[in-house]
Each structure stands twice: as C-alpha cells, then as structure tokens.
Amino acid sequence: MKKILVLCLTLVFFASCSIDDDNTSFSFEVLAVESVDIPDAFMLGEVYPITVSYLRPSTCHAFKEFYYLKENNERTVAPITYVFDNNDCQTLEEDNLVEDTFNFQVTSNGSYIFKFWQGKDASGETQYLTIEVPVIE
C-alpha cells in the first residue's frame, strides 16, 4: 500500500511541475522559400525527402512546421516559424539560409506539381516556385 501511495504522490508531483515560462510570447510567420532540393522523378510507393531552403530573418525565428496544402496532385508548401517576442533579437545577415526537410510519399501516378511559396511581388501578387515531378514506374 505504501508503494502505491508513494507512486501516486510522485505522479502528482511531476504532473504539477511546469517547465513553461508564462512570460514567453510568440507569433507565427510564414517565410518565403529560396530554393528546393527535390528529385527529378518519383517512383510510385516510395518516400522521398524534400529539403526547403529559406532565409531566417532573426535569432527570434525558429522553425515550427511546414504549411502543406494538398489538392489532387498539387502541393503548396511554405515554412512556418515561431517568432519569439524577445528584446534581444538580432537581425541576421541576408545570407543566413537554413534548411528543413519533410518526407513525401508518392501515392498516385501522373505528375506532382509542387508550389513553394516565395512571397508577394511589388504588385501584391503571390509568387511560387513551381516544380513538376513525374511519377515513373
């Protein structure tokens, strides 16, 4: 009985501890893709790593995940970052290119069209790096 009581108290103790810092605030920002490392062709049923390169604007930006929209054989992709609201953020050089990778599983025939978000142009039009990858058998 004592062992069960000690176990329960230990669980309550660890469950009540929090490593969250209540003073940490952040937002999200979608960053423009600079370049992509993607195969020239896919084989049905295989999984391929796709590496996306983008500029990290400051030390307060950290990768969260990829925005990933799937519509038939078209994929729209963009990196989403956390932007921490710190006073000690440093702006990084314009050549601070970072890479993150996601795995893509080929599930259908034909070609896949990837649209990697590159921001907006001077007239406000959304720009994409569009890459078509055929599926071979």
PDB file of N, CA and C in Angstrom, residues 58-128:
ATOM      1  N   SER A  58      15.867  36.548 -38.181  1.00  0.00           N
ATOM      2  CA  SER A  58      16.422  36.982 -36.899  1.00  0.00           C
ATOM      3  C   SER A  58      16.647  35.780 -35.988  1.00  0.00           C
ATOM      4  N   THR A  59      17.322  36.037 -34.897  1.00  0.00           N
ATOM      5  CA  THR A  59      17.559  34.980 -33.909  1.00  0.00           C
ATOM      6  C   THR A  59      16.284  34.599 -33.167  1.00  0.00           C
ATOM      7  N   CYS A  60      15.228  35.364 -33.343  1.00  0.00           N
ATOM      8  CA  CYS A  60      13.950  35.052 -32.695  1.00  0.00           C
ATOM      9  C   CYS A  60      13.054  34.176 -33.566  1.00  0.00           C
ATOM     10  N   HIS A  61      13.501  33.805 -34.750  1.00  0.00           N
ATOM     11  CA  HIS A  61      12.747  32.917 -35.640  1.00  0.00           C
ATOM     12  C   HIS A  61      13.236  31.484 -35.447  1.00  0.00           C
ATOM     13  N   ALA A  62      12.291  30.561 -35.271  1.00  0.00           N
ATOM     14  CA  ALA A  62      12.615  29.146 -35.135  1.00  0.00           C
ATOM     15  C   ALA A  62      11.583  28.339 -35.918  1.00  0.00           C
ATOM     16  N   PHE A  63      12.051  27.329 -36.621  1.00  0.00           N
ATOM     17  CA  PHE A  63      11.161  26.517 -37.450  1.00  0.00           C
ATOM     18  C   PHE A  63      10.110  25.825 -36.593  1.00  0.00           C
ATOM     19  N   LYS A  64       8.845  25.858 -37.062  1.00  0.00           N
ATOM     20  CA  LYS A  64       7.748  25.159 -36.405  1.00  0.00           C
ATOM     21  C   LYS A  64       7.318  23.952 -37.237  1.00  0.00           C
ATOM     22  N   GLU A  65       6.908  24.200 -38.471  1.00  0.00           N
ATOM     23  CA  GLU A  65       6.404  23.139 -39.330  1.00  0.00           C
ATOM     24  C   GLU A  65       6.252  23.680 -40.740  1.00  0.00           C
ATOM     25  N   PHE A  66       5.837  22.815 -41.650  1.00  0.00           N
ATOM     26  CA  PHE A  66       5.547  23.259 -43.000  1.00  0.00           C
ATOM     27  C   PHE A  66       4.047  23.453 -43.170  1.00  0.00           C
ATOM     28  N   TYR A  67       3.687  24.582 -43.791  1.00  0.00           N
ATOM     29  CA  TYR A  67       2.333  24.725 -44.320  1.00  0.00           C
ATOM     30  C   TYR A  67       2.296  23.763 -45.497  1.00  0.00           C
ATOM     31  N   TYR A  68       1.258  22.919 -45.555  1.00  0.00           N
ATOM     32  CA  TYR A  68       1.202  21.885 -46.585  1.00  0.00           C
ATOM     33  C   TYR A  68      -0.246  21.718 -47.014  1.00  0.00           C
ATOM     34  N   LEU A  69      -0.551  22.185 -48.201  1.00  0.00           N
ATOM     35  CA  LEU A  69      -1.908  22.090 -48.740  1.00  0.00           C
ATOM     36  C   LEU A  69      -1.900  21.083 -49.874  1.00  0.00           C
ATOM     37  N   LYS A  70      -2.789  20.106 -49.782  1.00  0.00           N
ATOM     38  CA  LYS A  70      -2.876  19.026 -50.767  1.00  0.00           C
ATOM     39  C   LYS A  70      -4.172  19.175 -51.550  1.00  0.00           C
ATOM     40  N   GLU A  71      -4.055  19.334 -52.869  1.00  0.00           N
ATOM     41  CA  GLU A  71      -5.216  19.392 -53.751  1.00  0.00           C
ATOM     42  C   GLU A  71      -4.931  18.509 -54.962  1.00  0.00           C
ATOM     43  N   ASN A  72      -5.546  17.331 -54.996  1.00  0.00           N
ATOM     44  CA  ASN A  72      -5.283  16.332 -56.033  1.00  0.00           C
ATOM     45  C   ASN A  72      -3.783  16.047 -56.072  1.00  0.00           C
ATOM     46  N   ASN A  73      -3.128  16.260 -57.209  1.00  0.00           N
ATOM     47  CA  ASN A  73      -1.679  16.023 -57.289  1.00  0.00           C
ATOM     48  C   ASN A  73      -0.867  17.316 -57.181  1.00  0.00           C
ATOM     49  N   GLU A  74      -1.473  18.351 -56.642  1.00  0.00           N
ATOM     50  CA  GLU A  74      -0.786  19.619 -56.433  1.00  0.00           C
ATOM     51  C   GLU A  74      -0.546  19.825 -54.945  1.00  0.00           C
ATOM     52  N   ARG A  75       0.659  20.260 -54.601  1.00  0.00           N
ATOM     53  CA  ARG A  75       1.027  20.519 -53.214  1.00  0.00           C
ATOM     54  C   ARG A  75       1.559  21.938 -53.098  1.00  0.00           C
ATOM     55  N   THR A  76       1.026  22.680 -52.123  1.00  0.00           N
ATOM     56  CA  THR A  76       1.527  24.013 -51.830  1.00  0.00           C
ATOM     57  C   THR A  76       2.258  23.935 -50.497  1.00  0.00           C
ATOM     58  N   VAL A  77       3.494  24.440 -50.472  1.00  0.00           N
ATOM     59  CA  VAL A  77       4.365  24.261 -49.313  1.00  0.00           C
ATOM     60  C   VAL A  77       5.011  25.589 -48.937  1.00  0.00           C
ATOM     61  N   ALA A  78       5.125  25.838 -47.618  1.00  0.00           N
ATOM     62  CA  ALA A  78       5.848  27.007 -47.111  1.00  0.00           C
ATOM     63  C   ALA A  78       6.277  26.730 -45.674  1.00  0.00           C
ATOM     64  N   PRO A  79       7.459  27.207 -45.280  1.00  0.00           N
ATOM     65  CA  PRO A  79       7.893  27.032 -43.889  1.00  0.00           C
ATOM     66  C   PRO A  79       7.186  28.020 -42.962  1.00  0.00           C
ATOM     67  N   ILE A  80       6.745  27.500 -41.832  1.00  0.00           N
ATOM     68  CA  ILE A  80       6.134  28.330 -40.791  1.00  0.00           C
ATOM     69  C   ILE A  80       7.115  28.372 -39.620  1.00  0.00           C
ATOM     70  N   THR A  81       7.373  29.576 -39.122  1.00  0.00           N
ATOM     71  CA  THR A  81       8.290  29.722 -37.992  1.00  0.00           C
ATOM     72  C   THR A  81       7.583  30.353 -36.805  1.00  0.00           C
ATOM     73  N   TYR A  82       8.127  30.043 -35.625  1.00  0.00           N
ATOM     74  CA  TYR A  82       7.775  30.791 -34.423  1.00  0.00           C
ATOM     75  C   TYR A  82       8.568  32.086 -34.491  1.00  0.00           C
ATOM     76  N   VAL A  83       7.981  33.169 -34.011  1.00  0.00           N
ATOM     77  CA  VAL A  83       8.722  34.415 -33.827  1.00  0.00           C
ATOM     78  C   VAL A  83       8.539  34.789 -32.368  1.00  0.00           C
ATOM     79  N   PHE A  84       9.598  34.599 -31.585  1.00  0.00           N
ATOM     80  CA  PHE A  84       9.538  34.874 -30.159  1.00  0.00           C
ATOM     81  C   PHE A  84       9.700  36.366 -29.916  1.00  0.00           C
ATOM     82  N   ASP A  85       8.857  36.889 -29.031  1.00  0.00           N
ATOM     83  CA  ASP A  85       8.857  38.315 -28.729  1.00  0.00           C
ATOM     84  C   ASP A  85       9.893  38.617 -27.651  1.00  0.00           C
ATOM     85  N   ASN A  86      11.148  38.647 -28.058  1.00  0.00           N
ATOM     86  CA  ASN A  86      12.250  38.954 -27.144  1.00  0.00           C
ATOM     87  C   ASN A  86      12.835  40.310 -27.508  1.00  0.00           C
ATOM     88  N   ASN A  87      13.362  40.985 -26.507  1.00  0.00           N
ATOM     89  CA  ASN A  87      14.001  42.267 -26.774  1.00  0.00           C
ATOM     90  C   ASN A  87      15.425  42.101 -27.271  1.00  0.00           C
ATOM     91  N   ASP A  88      15.987  40.902 -27.126  1.00  0.00           N
ATOM     92  CA  ASP A  88      17.380  40.703 -27.505  1.00  0.00           C
ATOM     93  C   ASP A  88      17.528  40.007 -28.863  1.00  0.00           C
ATOM     94  N   CYS A  89      16.529  40.119 -29.735  1.00  0.00           N
ATOM     95  CA  CYS A  89      16.609  39.521 -31.070  1.00  0.00           C
ATOM     96  C   CYS A  89      17.653  40.256 -31.893  1.00  0.00           C
ATOM     97  N   GLN A  90      18.381  39.487 -32.670  1.00  0.00           N
ATOM     98  CA  GLN A  90      19.365  40.082 -33.556  1.00  0.00           C
ATOM     99  C   GLN A  90      18.984  39.782 -34.999  1.00  0.00           C
ATOM    100  N   THR A  91      19.007  40.811 -35.823  1.00  0.00           N
ATOM    101  CA  THR A  91      18.751  40.627 -37.246  1.00  0.00           C
ATOM    102  C   THR A  91      19.931  39.864 -37.834  1.00  0.00           C
ATOM    103  N   LEU A  92      19.617  38.853 -38.635  1.00  0.00           N
ATOM    104  CA  LEU A  92      20.661  38.032 -39.228  1.00  0.00           C
ATOM    105  C   LEU A  92      20.997  38.517 -40.623  1.00  0.00           C
ATOM    106  N   GLU A  93      22.172  38.175 -41.074  1.00  0.00           N
ATOM    107  CA  GLU A  93      22.614  38.555 -42.416  1.00  0.00           C
ATOM    108  C   GLU A  93      21.660  37.983 -43.452  1.00  0.00           C
ATOM    109  N   GLU A  94      21.578  38.626 -44.594  1.00  0.00           N
ATOM    110  CA  GLU A  94      20.671  38.187 -45.653  1.00  0.00           C
ATOM    111  C   GLU A  94      21.073  36.850 -46.253  1.00  0.00           C
ATOM    112  N   ASP A  95      22.269  36.383 -45.942  1.00  0.00           N
ATOM    113  CA  ASP A  95      22.704  35.100 -46.483  1.00  0.00           C
ATOM    114  C   ASP A  95      22.553  33.967 -45.467  1.00  0.00           C
ATOM    115  N   ASN A  96      21.760  34.182 -44.421  1.00  0.00           N
ATOM    116  CA  ASN A  96      21.564  33.156 -43.395  1.00  0.00           C
ATOM    117  C   ASN A  96      20.502  32.164 -43.859  1.00  0.00           C
ATOM    118  N   LEU A  97      20.881  31.327 -44.796  1.00  0.00           N
ATOM    119  CA  LEU A  97      19.987  30.339 -45.380  1.00  0.00           C
ATOM    120  C   LEU A  97      19.919  29.121 -44.470  1.00  0.00           C
ATOM    121  N   VAL A  98      18.707  28.696 -44.140  1.00  0.00           N
ATOM    122  CA  VAL A  98      18.517  27.487 -43.338  1.00  0.00           C
ATOM    123  C   VAL A  98      17.707  26.487 -44.143  1.00  0.00           C
ATOM    124  N   GLU A  99      17.829  25.224 -43.765  1.00  0.00           N
ATOM    125  CA  GLU A  99      17.137  24.150 -44.471  1.00  0.00           C
ATOM    126  C   GLU A  99      16.310  23.331 -43.494  1.00  0.00           C
ATOM    127  N   ASP A 100      15.151  22.922 -43.959  1.00  0.00           N
ATOM    128  CA  ASP A 100      14.328  21.964 -43.238  1.00  0.00           C
ATOM    129  C   ASP A 100      13.765  20.997 -44.264  1.00  0.00           C
ATOM    130  N   THR A 101      13.514  19.776 -43.813  1.00  0.00           N
ATOM    131  CA  THR A 101      13.142  18.701 -44.727  1.00  0.00           C
ATOM    132  C   THR A 101      11.834  18.056 -44.291  1.00  0.00           C
ATOM    133  N   PHE A 102      11.028  17.666 -45.271  1.00  0.00           N
ATOM    134  CA  PHE A 102       9.857  16.840 -45.000  1.00  0.00           C
ATOM    135  C   PHE A 102       9.907  15.643 -45.927  1.00  0.00           C
ATOM    136  N   ASN A 103       9.247  14.562 -45.521  1.00  0.00           N
ATOM    137  CA  ASN A 103       9.188  13.349 -46.333  1.00  0.00           C
ATOM    138  C   ASN A 103       7.895  13.333 -47.127  1.00  0.00           C
ATOM    139  N   PHE A 104       8.024  12.975 -48.394  1.00  0.00           N
ATOM    140  CA  PHE A 104       6.873  12.932 -49.291  1.00  0.00           C
ATOM    141  C   PHE A 104       6.685  11.512 -49.792  1.00  0.00           C
ATOM    142  N   GLN A 105       5.478  10.962 -49.570  1.00  0.00           N
ATOM    143  CA  GLN A 105       5.159   9.624 -50.045  1.00  0.00           C
ATOM    144  C   GLN A 105       4.364   9.715 -51.340  1.00  0.00           C
ATOM    145  N   VAL A 106       4.839   9.007 -52.348  1.00  0.00           N
ATOM    146  CA  VAL A 106       4.200   9.010 -53.663  1.00  0.00           C
ATOM    147  C   VAL A 106       3.070   7.986 -53.652  1.00  0.00           C
ATOM    148  N   THR A 107       1.834   8.471 -53.829  1.00  0.00           N
ATOM    149  CA  THR A 107       0.668   7.587 -53.721  1.00  0.00           C
ATOM    150  C   THR A 107      -0.165   7.502 -54.995  1.00  0.00           C
ATOM    151  N   SER A 108       0.209   8.256 -56.028  1.00  0.00           N
ATOM    152  CA  SER A 108      -0.577   8.189 -57.261  1.00  0.00           C
ATOM    153  C   SER A 108       0.323   8.361 -58.481  1.00  0.00           C
ATOM    154  N   ASN A 109      -0.205   7.965 -59.630  1.00  0.00           N
ATOM    155  CA  ASN A 109       0.516   8.076 -60.902  1.00  0.00           C
ATOM    156  C   ASN A 109       0.410   9.487 -61.452  1.00  0.00           C
ATOM    157  N   GLY A 110       1.045   9.697 -62.586  1.00  0.00           N
ATOM    158  CA  GLY A 110       0.996  11.002 -63.233  1.00  0.00           C
ATOM    159  C   GLY A 110       2.161  11.849 -62.784  1.00  0.00           C
ATOM    160  N   SER A 111       1.920  13.106 -62.566  1.00  0.00           N
ATOM    161  CA  SER A 111       2.937  14.039 -62.083  1.00  0.00           C
ATOM    162  C   SER A 111       2.419  14.751 -60.846  1.00  0.00           C
ATOM    163  N   TYR A 112       3.342  15.163 -60.008  1.00  0.00           N
ATOM    164  CA  TYR A 112       3.014  16.021 -58.874  1.00  0.00           C
ATOM    165  C   TYR A 112       3.509  17.422 -59.195  1.00  0.00           C
ATOM    166  N   ILE A 113       2.698  18.404 -58.864  1.00  0.00           N
ATOM    167  CA  ILE A 113       3.088  19.799 -59.038  1.00  0.00           C
ATOM    168  C   ILE A 113       3.255  20.390 -57.641  1.00  0.00           C
ATOM    169  N   PHE A 114       4.464  20.826 -57.344  1.00  0.00           N
ATOM    170  CA  PHE A 114       4.773  21.453 -56.061  1.00  0.00           C
ATOM    171  C   PHE A 114       4.860  22.955 -56.274  1.00  0.00           C
ATOM    172  N   LYS A 115       4.148  23.692 -55.423  1.00  0.00           N
ATOM    173  CA  LYS A 115       4.184  25.150 -55.449  1.00  0.00           C
ATOM    174  C   LYS A 115       4.756  25.608 -54.114  1.00  0.00           C
ATOM    175  N   PHE A 116       5.997  26.084 -54.147  1.00  0.00           N
ATOM    176  CA  PHE A 116       6.674  26.554 -52.949  1.00  0.00           C
ATOM    177  C   PHE A 116       6.518  28.073 -52.869  1.00  0.00           C
ATOM    178  N   TRP A 117       5.892  28.540 -51.787  1.00  0.00           N
ATOM    179  CA  TRP A 117       5.549  29.954 -51.630  1.00  0.00           C
ATOM    180  C   TRP A 117       6.814  30.800 -51.553  1.00  0.00           C
ATOM    181  N   GLN A 118       6.870  31.850 -52.378  1.00  0.00           N
ATOM    182  CA  GLN A 118       8.031  32.750 -52.401  1.00  0.00           C
ATOM    183  C   GLN A 118       7.681  34.186 -52.046  1.00  0.00           C
ATOM    184  N   GLY A 119       6.506  34.392 -51.483  1.00  0.00           N
ATOM    185  CA  GLY A 119       6.119  35.729 -51.066  1.00  0.00           C
ATOM    186  C   GLY A 119       5.263  36.419 -52.107  1.00  0.00           C
ATOM    187  N   LYS A 120       5.233  37.745 -52.012  1.00  0.00           N
ATOM    188  CA  LYS A 120       4.435  38.555 -52.946  1.00  0.00           C
ATOM    189  C   LYS A 120       5.353  39.513 -53.686  1.00  0.00           C
ATOM    190  N   ASP A 121       4.987  39.793 -54.921  1.00  0.00           N
ATOM    191  CA  ASP A 121       5.773  40.735 -55.716  1.00  0.00           C
ATOM    192  C   ASP A 121       5.343  42.164 -55.392  1.00  0.00           C
ATOM    193  N   ALA A 122       5.914  43.132 -56.117  1.00  0.00           N
ATOM    194  CA  ALA A 122       5.644  44.549 -55.855  1.00  0.00           C
ATOM    195  C   ALA A 122       4.183  44.917 -56.022  1.00  0.00           C
ATOM    196  N   SER A 123       3.455  44.191 -56.870  1.00  0.00           N
ATOM    197  CA  SER A 123       2.037  44.499 -57.073  1.00  0.00           C
ATOM    198  C   SER A 123       1.121  43.669 -56.166  1.00  0.00           C
ATOM    199  N   GLY A 124       1.713  42.923 -55.236  1.00  0.00           N
ATOM    200  CA  GLY A 124       0.916  42.170 -54.280  1.00  0.00           C
ATOM    201  C   GLY A 124       0.491  40.784 -54.743  1.00  0.00           C
ATOM    202  N   GLU A 125       0.999  40.343 -55.898  1.00  0.00           N
ATOM    203  CA  GLU A 125       0.661  39.020 -56.420  1.00  0.00           C
ATOM    204  C   GLU A 125       1.509  37.950 -55.739  1.00  0.00           C
ATOM    205  N   THR A 126       0.867  36.866 -55.325  1.00  0.00           N
ATOM    206  CA  THR A 126       1.576  35.755 -54.708  1.00  0.00           C
ATOM    207  C   THR A 126       2.453  35.059 -55.731  1.00  0.00           C
ATOM    208  N   GLN A 127       3.692  34.784 -55.328  1.00  0.00           N
ATOM    209  CA  GLN A 127       4.662  34.147 -56.203  1.00  0.00           C
ATOM    210  C   GLN A 127       5.002  32.748 -55.679  1.00  0.00           C
ATOM    211  N   TYR A 128       5.165  31.800 -56.600  1.00  0.00           N
ATOM    212  CA  TYR A 128       5.519  30.428 -56.246  1.00  0.00           C
ATOM    213  C   TYR A 128       6.691  29.944 -57.094  1.00  0.00           C
TER     214      TYR A 128
END
